[in-house]
PDB file of C-alpha atoms in Angstrom:
ATOM      1  CA  MET A   1      -0.029  -0.017  -0.313  1.00  0.00           C
ATOM      2  CA  LYS A   2       2.512   3.307  -1.328  1.00  0.00           C
ATOM      3  CA  TYR A   3       0.010   5.575   1.343  1.00  0.00           C
ATOM      4  CA  SER A   4      -3.316   4.413   4.070  1.00  0.00           C
ATOM      5  CA  LEU A   5      -6.465   3.108   4.550  1.00  0.00           C
ATOM      6  CA  LEU A   6      -9.263   4.966   4.338  1.00  0.00           C
ATOM      7  CA  THR A   7     -10.962   5.869   7.583  1.00  0.00           C
ATOM      8  CA  LYS A   8     -13.863   4.153   8.290  1.00  0.00           C
ATOM      9  CA  GLU A   9     -15.657   7.264   8.494  1.00  0.00           C
ATOM     10  CA  GLN A  10     -13.868   8.114   5.006  1.00  0.00           C
ATOM     11  CA  PHE A  11     -15.521   5.482   2.880  1.00  0.00           C
ATOM     12  CA  GLU A  12     -18.561   6.164   3.886  1.00  0.00           C
ATOM     13  CA  ALA A  13     -18.508   8.719   2.550  1.00  0.00           C
ATOM     14  CA  LEU A  14     -16.737   8.119  -0.732  1.00  0.00           C
ATOM     15  CA  HIS A  15     -19.728   5.097  -0.728  1.00  0.00           C
ATOM     16  CA  ASP A  16     -20.982   6.554  -4.809  1.00  0.00           C
ATOM     17  CA  LYS A  17     -17.340   5.774  -5.619  1.00  0.00           C
ATOM     18  CA  PHE A  18     -17.053   3.112  -4.318  1.00  0.00           C
ATOM     19  CA  ALA A  19     -19.372   1.231  -5.537  1.00  0.00           C
ATOM     20  CA  VAL A  20     -18.569   2.567  -8.854  1.00  0.00           C
ATOM     21  CA  PHE A  21     -15.375   1.555  -8.095  1.00  0.00           C
ATOM     22  CA  LEU A  22     -15.793  -2.071  -8.055  1.00  0.00           C
ATOM     23  CA  ALA A  23     -18.879  -2.129 -10.895  1.00  0.00           C
ATOM     24  CA  SER A  24     -15.204  -0.989 -12.600  1.00  0.00           C
ATOM     25  CA  GLN A  25     -13.699  -4.585 -11.846  1.00  0.00           C
ATOM     26  CA  GLN A  26     -17.538  -6.614 -12.657  1.00  0.00           C
ATOM     27  CA  ILE A  27     -17.981  -6.130  -8.905  1.00  0.00           C
ATOM     28  CA  ASP A  28     -21.647  -6.024  -7.354  1.00  0.00           C
ATOM     29  CA  ALA A  29     -22.882  -5.568  -4.069  1.00  0.00           C
ATOM     30  CA  ASN A  30     -24.023  -8.774  -4.029  1.00  0.00           C
ATOM     31  CA  GLU A  31     -20.138 -10.391  -5.134  1.00  0.00           C
ATOM     32  CA  TRP A  32     -18.583  -7.510  -2.431  1.00  0.00           C
ATOM     33  CA  GLU A  33     -20.538  -9.419   0.660  1.00  0.00           C
ATOM     34  CA  THR A  34     -19.159 -12.628  -0.728  1.00  0.00           C
ATOM     35  CA  ILE A  35     -16.235 -11.227  -0.850  1.00  0.00           C
ATOM     36  CA  LYS A  36     -15.825  -9.654   2.576  1.00  0.00           C
ATOM     37  CA  SER A  37     -17.172 -12.729   4.459  1.00  0.00           C
ATOM     38  CA  LYS A  38     -15.497 -16.386   2.034  1.00  0.00           C
ATOM     39  CA  GLN A  39     -12.554 -13.995   1.608  1.00  0.00           C
ATOM     40  CA  PRO A  40     -10.885 -10.891   3.571  1.00  0.00           C
ATOM     41  CA  GLU A  41      -7.969 -10.895   2.499  1.00  0.00           C
ATOM     42  CA  VAL A  42      -8.453 -10.137  -1.319  1.00  0.00           C
ATOM     43  CA  ALA A  43     -11.901  -7.906  -0.096  1.00  0.00           C
ATOM     44  CA  GLU A  44      -8.461  -5.570   2.018  1.00  0.00           C
ATOM     45  CA  GLN A  45      -6.613  -5.538  -0.299  1.00  0.00           C
ATOM     46  CA  GLU A  46      -9.332  -4.147  -2.860  1.00  0.00           C
ATOM     47  CA  LEU A  47      -9.907  -1.275   0.306  1.00  0.00           C
ATOM     48  CA  GLU A  48      -6.472  -1.021  -0.248  1.00  0.00           C
ATOM     49  CA  VAL A  49      -6.455  -0.282  -3.673  1.00  0.00           C
ATOM     50  CA  PHE A  50      -9.547   2.761  -3.332  1.00  0.00           C
ATOM     51  CA  SER A  51      -8.365   3.993  -1.327  1.00  0.00           C
ATOM     52  CA  ASP A  52      -4.819   4.561  -2.920  1.00  0.00           C
ATOM     53  CA  PHE A  53      -6.270   5.286  -5.993  1.00  0.00           C
ATOM     54  CA  VAL A  54      -8.124   8.361  -3.869  1.00  0.00           C
ATOM     55  CA  TRP A  55      -5.443   9.578  -2.567  1.00  0.00           C
ATOM     56  CA  GLU A  56      -3.364   9.020  -5.734  1.00  0.00           C
ATOM     57  CA  THR A  57      -6.338  11.686  -6.935  1.00  0.00           C
ATOM     58  CA  ILE A  58      -6.519  14.019  -3.903  1.00  0.00           C
ATOM     59  CA  LEU A  59      -2.959  14.760  -3.871  1.00  0.00           C
ATOM     60  CA  THR A  60      -2.562  15.488  -8.118  1.00  0.00           C
ATOM     61  CA  LYS A  61      -4.502  18.113  -7.106  1.00  0.00           C
ATOM     62  CA  VAL A  62      -3.256  19.752  -4.119  1.00  0.00           C
ATOM     63  CA  ALA A  63      -1.846  23.430  -4.421  1.00  0.00           C
ATOM     64  CA  TYR A  64      -0.854  24.521  -1.288  1.00  0.00           C
ATOM     65  CA  LEU A  65      -0.892  23.397   3.028  1.00  0.00           C
ATOM     66  CA  GLU A  66      -0.796  24.078   6.122  1.00  0.00           C
ATOM     67  CA  HIS A  67       0.725  23.340  10.001  1.00  0.00           C
ATOM     68  CA  TYR A  68       0.234  26.167  12.194  1.00  0.00           C
ATOM     69  CA  SER A  69       0.810  25.125  16.112  1.00  0.00           C
ATOM     70  CA  LYS A  70       0.616  28.041  18.557  1.00  0.00           C
ATOM     71  CA  GLN A  71       4.221  30.044  17.991  1.00  0.00           C
ATOM     72  CA  HIS A  72       4.651  28.550  14.494  1.00  0.00           C
ATOM     73  CA  LEU A  73       3.440  28.621  11.062  1.00  0.00           C
ATOM     74  CA  ASN A  74       4.030  26.634   7.537  1.00  0.00           C
ATOM     75  CA  LEU A  75       3.084  27.331   3.895  1.00  0.00           C
ATOM     76  CA  PHE A  76       3.722  25.443   1.294  1.00  0.00           C
ATOM     77  CA  TYR A  77       3.375  25.893  -2.091  1.00  0.00           C
ATOM     78  CA  CYS A  78       2.802  22.698  -4.020  1.00  0.00           C
ATOM     79  CA  GLY A  79       4.474  22.503  -6.914  1.00  0.00           C
ATOM     80  CA  ASP A  80       5.227  19.544  -9.580  1.00  0.00           C
ATOM     81  CA  ASN A  81       8.726  20.127  -8.774  1.00  0.00           C
ATOM     82  CA  GLU A  82       9.729  21.753  -6.266  1.00  0.00           C
ATOM     83  CA  ILE A  83       7.986  22.608  -3.132  1.00  0.00           C
ATOM     84  CA  LYS A  84       8.494  26.534  -1.772  1.00  0.00           C
ATOM     85  CA  ARG A  85       8.402  26.780   2.264  1.00  0.00           C
ATOM     86  CA  ILE A  86       7.173  30.290   3.714  1.00  0.00           C
ATOM     87  CA  TYR A  87       7.662  29.558   7.993  1.00  0.00           C
ATOM     88  CA  ILE A  88       7.067  32.065  10.529  1.00  0.00           C
ATOM     89  CA  LYS A  89       7.318  32.386  13.812  1.00  0.00           C
ATOM     90  CA  ILE A  90       6.321  34.482  16.134  1.00  0.00           C
ATOM     91  CA  SER A  91       7.537  35.119  19.685  1.00  0.00           C
ATOM     92  CA  ASN A  92       4.969  36.937  21.549  1.00  0.00           C
ATOM     93  CA  PRO A  93       3.145  34.168  24.106  1.00  0.00           C
ATOM     94  CA  ASP A  94       0.076  36.094  23.719  1.00  0.00           C
ATOM     95  CA  THR A  95      -0.797  35.607  20.289  1.00  0.00           C
ATOM     96  CA  ASP A  96      -2.425  31.956  18.500  1.00  0.00           C
ATOM     97  CA  LEU A  97      -1.643  31.437  15.402  1.00  0.00           C
ATOM     98  CA  SER A  98      -3.786  28.506  14.677  1.00  0.00           C
ATOM     99  CA  SER A  99      -6.138  30.837  15.863  1.00  0.00           C
ATOM    100  CA  SER A 100      -8.205  32.635  13.461  1.00  0.00           C
ATOM    101  CA  GLU A 101      -7.774  35.444  16.048  1.00  0.00           C
ATOM    102  CA  GLY A 102      -3.339  34.998  15.964  1.00  0.00           C
ATOM    103  CA  LEU A 103      -4.310  34.926  12.229  1.00  0.00           C
ATOM    104  CA  ASP A 104      -5.943  38.306  11.941  1.00  0.00           C
ATOM    105  CA  TRP A 105      -2.883  39.569  14.318  1.00  0.00           C
ATOM    106  CA  LEU A 106      -0.218  37.977  12.513  1.00  0.00           C
ATOM    107  CA  GLN A 107      -1.289  39.340   8.628  1.00  0.00           C
ATOM    108  CA  LYS A 108      -1.692  43.567   9.939  1.00  0.00           C
ATOM    109  CA  ASN A 109       1.580  43.065  12.146  1.00  0.00           C
ATOM    110  CA  LEU A 110       3.750  41.222   9.958  1.00  0.00           C
ATOM    111  CA  ASN A 111       7.028  43.697   9.863  1.00  0.00           C
ATOM    112  CA  ASN A 112       6.792  43.985  13.874  1.00  0.00           C
ATOM    113  CA  GLU A 113       9.667  42.544  15.178  1.00  0.00           C
ATOM    114  CA  ALA A 114       7.826  39.583  17.162  1.00  0.00           C
ATOM    115  CA  VAL A 115       7.367  37.499  13.966  1.00  0.00           C
ATOM    116  CA  GLU A 116      10.271  36.349  12.221  1.00  0.00           C
ATOM    117  CA  LEU A 117      10.158  35.389   8.464  1.00  0.00           C
ATOM    118  CA  PHE A 118      11.881  32.716   6.144  1.00  0.00           C
ATOM    119  CA  LYS A 119      11.538  31.232   3.129  1.00  0.00           C
ATOM    120  CA  GLY A 120      13.136  28.912   0.813  1.00  0.00           C
ATOM    121  CA  ALA A 121      12.342  25.881  -1.268  1.00  0.00           C
ATOM    122  CA  LYS A 122      13.324  22.871  -2.358  1.00  0.00           C
ATOM    123  CA  LYS A 123      13.121  20.184  -5.455  1.00  0.00           C
ATOM    124  CA  TYR A 124      10.823  16.730  -4.625  1.00  0.00           C
ATOM    125  CA  SER A 125      13.082  14.316  -2.313  1.00  0.00           C
ATOM    126  CA  LYS A 126      11.134  11.185  -3.486  1.00  0.00           C
ATOM    127  CA  GLU A 127       7.327  10.947  -5.548  1.00  0.00           C
ATOM    128  CA  ARG A 128       6.088  14.431  -5.093  1.00  0.00           C
ATOM    129  CA  ASN A 129       2.309  13.110  -4.064  1.00  0.00           C
ATOM    130  CA  LEU A 130       4.551  10.749  -1.365  1.00  0.00           C
ATOM    131  CA  GLU A 131       6.207  13.595   0.334  1.00  0.00           C
ATOM    132  CA  LEU A 132       2.640  16.105   0.847  1.00  0.00           C
ATOM    133  CA  PHE A 133       0.845  12.749   2.225  1.00  0.00           C
ATOM    134  CA  GLU A 134       3.881  12.697   4.255  1.00  0.00           C
ATOM    135  CA  LEU A 135       3.085  15.894   4.856  1.00  0.00           C
ATOM    136  CA  ILE A 136      -0.313  15.726   6.194  1.00  0.00           C
ATOM    137  CA  GLU A 137       0.384  12.669   8.052  1.00  0.00           C
ATOM    138  CA  LYS A 138       2.659  15.212  10.079  1.00  0.00           C
ATOM    139  CA  GLY A 139       0.001  17.531  10.450  1.00  0.00           C
ATOM    140  CA  SER A 140      -0.550  19.016   7.594  1.00  0.00           C
ATOM    141  CA  GLU A 141      -3.702  20.214   6.038  1.00  0.00           C
ATOM    142  CA  ILE A 142      -5.178  20.634   2.091  1.00  0.00           C
ATOM    143  CA  SER A 143      -5.196  24.843   1.747  1.00  0.00           C
ATOM    144  CA  GLU A 144      -6.935  27.010  -0.919  1.00  0.00           C
ATOM    145  CA  GLY A 145      -3.123  28.888  -0.767  1.00  0.00           C
ATOM    146  CA  LYS A 146      -5.059  32.387   0.240  1.00  0.00           C
ATOM    147  CA  LEU A 147      -2.427  33.132   3.417  1.00  0.00           C
ATOM    148  CA  TYR A 148       0.814  31.850   1.241  1.00  0.00           C
ATOM    149  CA  LYS A 149      -0.207  34.193  -1.022  1.00  0.00           C
ATOM    150  CA  PHE A 150      -0.770  37.054   0.664  1.00  0.00           C
ATOM    151  CA  ILE A 151       1.893  36.764   2.930  1.00  0.00           C
ATOM    152  CA  SER A 152       4.661  35.621   0.336  1.00  0.00           C
ATOM    153  CA  GLN A 153       3.281  39.636  -1.947  1.00  0.00           C
ATOM    154  CA  SER A 154       4.055  41.127   1.204  1.00  0.00           C
ATOM    155  CA  ILE A 155       6.464  40.052   1.838  1.00  0.00           C
ATOM    156  CA  GLY A 156       8.040  40.607  -1.702  1.00  0.00           C
TER     157      GLY A 156
END
């Protein structure tokens, strides 16, 4: 398995897509029930293949990731060949970057001495989608990139 197995909740949310996936392999609902009860290892393989398919589809579309903590913020632009990162560290203990109030404060105080900004870029050291998946597994969230674009334009 390349990524991770979807959760029960994720499978339930993708029930219709999973049914289409099974149908593409000529497996109907009755046959699926038989496979689950009599060949659980085959059922597990089908779930793994579907999970990888879903992750691959999602990760291929990802352009931005964000990872928040109280005093640190990592913003990523995920290009085809490289990933760009804006790292923000604040030394103001009263500001929590994981809250909307903290982000409002940051946007108004980018030039404040309590804010340290770093920019960088690197080529992917392994397959792009695997690196993005690892960032998500470590707590990054997929985003539309509004904050990345705002800060990138603000700092040049």
